PDB file of C-alpha atoms in Angstrom:
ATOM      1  CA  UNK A   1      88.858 108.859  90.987  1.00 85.00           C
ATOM      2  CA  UNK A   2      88.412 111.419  93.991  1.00 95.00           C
ATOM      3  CA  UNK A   3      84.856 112.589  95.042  1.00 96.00           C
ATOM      4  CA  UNK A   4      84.404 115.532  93.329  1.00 95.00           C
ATOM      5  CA  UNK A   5      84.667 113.394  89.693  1.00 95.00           C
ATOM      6  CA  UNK A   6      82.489 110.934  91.042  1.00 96.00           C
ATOM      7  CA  UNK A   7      79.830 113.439  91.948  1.00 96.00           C
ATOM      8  CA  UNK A   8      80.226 115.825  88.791  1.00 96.00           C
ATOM      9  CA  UNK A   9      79.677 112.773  86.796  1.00 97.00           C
ATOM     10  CA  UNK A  10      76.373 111.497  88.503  1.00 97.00           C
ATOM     11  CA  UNK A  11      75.152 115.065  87.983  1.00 96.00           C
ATOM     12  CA  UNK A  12      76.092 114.722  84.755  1.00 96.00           C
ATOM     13  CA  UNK A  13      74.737 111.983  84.239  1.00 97.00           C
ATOM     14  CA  UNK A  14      71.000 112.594  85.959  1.00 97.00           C
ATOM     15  CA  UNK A  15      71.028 115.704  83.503  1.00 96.00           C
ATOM     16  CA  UNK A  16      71.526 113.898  80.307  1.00 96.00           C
ATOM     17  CA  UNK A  17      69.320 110.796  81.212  1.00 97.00           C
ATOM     18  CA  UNK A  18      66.473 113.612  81.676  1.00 96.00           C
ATOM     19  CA  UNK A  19      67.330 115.531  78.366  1.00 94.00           C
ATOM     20  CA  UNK A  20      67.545 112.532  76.761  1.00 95.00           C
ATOM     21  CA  UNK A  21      64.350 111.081  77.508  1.00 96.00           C
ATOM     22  CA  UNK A  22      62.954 114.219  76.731  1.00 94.00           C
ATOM     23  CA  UNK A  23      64.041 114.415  73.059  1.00 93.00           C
ATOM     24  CA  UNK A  24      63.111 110.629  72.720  1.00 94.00           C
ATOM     25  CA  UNK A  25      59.398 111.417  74.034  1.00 94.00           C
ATOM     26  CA  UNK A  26      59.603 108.992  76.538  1.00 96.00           C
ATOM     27  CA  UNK A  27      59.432 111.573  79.962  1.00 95.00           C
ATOM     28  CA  UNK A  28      57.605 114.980  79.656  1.00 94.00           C
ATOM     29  CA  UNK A  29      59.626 118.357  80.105  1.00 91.00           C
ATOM     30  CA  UNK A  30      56.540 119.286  82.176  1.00 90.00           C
ATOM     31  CA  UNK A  31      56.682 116.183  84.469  1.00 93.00           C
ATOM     32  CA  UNK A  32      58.217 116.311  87.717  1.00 94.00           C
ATOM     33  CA  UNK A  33      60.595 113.958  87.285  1.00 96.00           C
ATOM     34  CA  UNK A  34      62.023 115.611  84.635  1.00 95.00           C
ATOM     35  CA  UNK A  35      62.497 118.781  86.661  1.00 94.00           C
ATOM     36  CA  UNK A  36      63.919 116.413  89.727  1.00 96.00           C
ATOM     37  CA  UNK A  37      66.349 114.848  87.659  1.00 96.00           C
ATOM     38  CA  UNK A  38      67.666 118.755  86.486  1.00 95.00           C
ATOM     39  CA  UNK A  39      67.253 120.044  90.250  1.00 95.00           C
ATOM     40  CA  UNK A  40      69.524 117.275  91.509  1.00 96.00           C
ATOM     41  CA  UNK A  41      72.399 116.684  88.617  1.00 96.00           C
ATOM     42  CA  UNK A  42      72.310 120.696  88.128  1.00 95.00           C
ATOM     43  CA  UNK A  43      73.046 120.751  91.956  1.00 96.00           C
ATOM     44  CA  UNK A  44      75.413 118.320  91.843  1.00 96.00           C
ATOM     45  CA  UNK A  45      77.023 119.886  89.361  1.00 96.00           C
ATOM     46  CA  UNK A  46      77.281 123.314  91.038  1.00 95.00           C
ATOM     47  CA  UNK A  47      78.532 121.927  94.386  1.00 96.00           C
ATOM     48  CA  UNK A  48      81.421 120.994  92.099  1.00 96.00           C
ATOM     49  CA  UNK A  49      81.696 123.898  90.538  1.00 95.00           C
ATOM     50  CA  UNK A  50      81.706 125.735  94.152  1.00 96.00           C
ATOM     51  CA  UNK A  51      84.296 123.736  95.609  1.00 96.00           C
ATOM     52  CA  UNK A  52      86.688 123.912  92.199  1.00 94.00           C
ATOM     53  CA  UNK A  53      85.695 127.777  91.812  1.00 95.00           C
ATOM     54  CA  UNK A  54      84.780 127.689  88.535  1.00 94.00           C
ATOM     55  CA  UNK A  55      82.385 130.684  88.139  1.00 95.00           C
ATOM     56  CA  UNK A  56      81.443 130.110  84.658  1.00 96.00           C
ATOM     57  CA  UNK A  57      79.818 126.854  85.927  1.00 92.00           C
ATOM     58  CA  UNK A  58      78.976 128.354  89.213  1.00 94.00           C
ATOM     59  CA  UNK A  59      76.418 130.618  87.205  1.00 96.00           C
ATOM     60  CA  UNK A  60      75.290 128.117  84.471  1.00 94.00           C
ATOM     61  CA  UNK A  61      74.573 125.383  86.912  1.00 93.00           C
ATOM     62  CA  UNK A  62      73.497 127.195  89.590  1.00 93.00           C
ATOM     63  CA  UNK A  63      70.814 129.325  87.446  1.00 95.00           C
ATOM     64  CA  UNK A  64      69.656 125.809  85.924  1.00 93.00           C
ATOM     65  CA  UNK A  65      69.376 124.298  89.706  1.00 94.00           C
ATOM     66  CA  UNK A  66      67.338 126.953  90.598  1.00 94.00           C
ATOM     67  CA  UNK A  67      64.723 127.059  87.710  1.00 93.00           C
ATOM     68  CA  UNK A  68      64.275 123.374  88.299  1.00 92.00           C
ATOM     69  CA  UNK A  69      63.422 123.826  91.958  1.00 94.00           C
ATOM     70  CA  UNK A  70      61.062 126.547  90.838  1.00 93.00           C
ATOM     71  CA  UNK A  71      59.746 123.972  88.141  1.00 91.00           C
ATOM     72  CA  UNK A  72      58.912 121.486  91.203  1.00 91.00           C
ATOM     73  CA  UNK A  73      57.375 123.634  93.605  1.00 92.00           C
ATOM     74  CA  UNK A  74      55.161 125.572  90.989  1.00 91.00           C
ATOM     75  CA  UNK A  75      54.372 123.259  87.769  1.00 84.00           C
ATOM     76  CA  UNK A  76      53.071 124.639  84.952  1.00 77.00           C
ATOM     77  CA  UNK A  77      54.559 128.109  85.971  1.00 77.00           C
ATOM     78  CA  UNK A  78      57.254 127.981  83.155  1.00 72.00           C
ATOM     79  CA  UNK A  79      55.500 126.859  80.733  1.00 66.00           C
ATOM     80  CA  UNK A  80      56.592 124.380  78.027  1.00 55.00           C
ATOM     81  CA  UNK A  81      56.567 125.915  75.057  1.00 52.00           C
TER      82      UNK A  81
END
């Protein structure tokens, strides 16, 4: 399995684990992990993308990468509703 699998699965991965947990009330989509988990799989996921140039998934994962950063550095900014 070359690099690129390996990473787009581990940002996979982080992203599910967080949705997940969300829909199984066990992590808040407030909390900051839950918006660290999305930063880095979304990122992950959108280096991929990048490198494969797939701009479908460019856009999609790189919008979602984005918002999450935004959801760590200002909390409650979103909202949650």
């Amino acid at each position: 399995m070359d690099t690129l699998q390996v990473l787009s699965l581990l940002g996979a991965v982080q992203v599910l684990f967080a949705y997940i947990a969300s829909q199984a009330g066990r992590m808040s989509l407030a909390s900051r992990r839950y918006s660290a988990l999305n930063a880095l799989g979304s990122g992950l996921l959108a280096y991929v993308a990048l490198r494969e140039v797939n701009y479908g998934f460019i856009l999609l994962e790189g919008v979602w990468a984005l918002v999450s950063v935004y959801a760590l550095l200002f909390p409650g900014r979103l909202g949650t509703h």
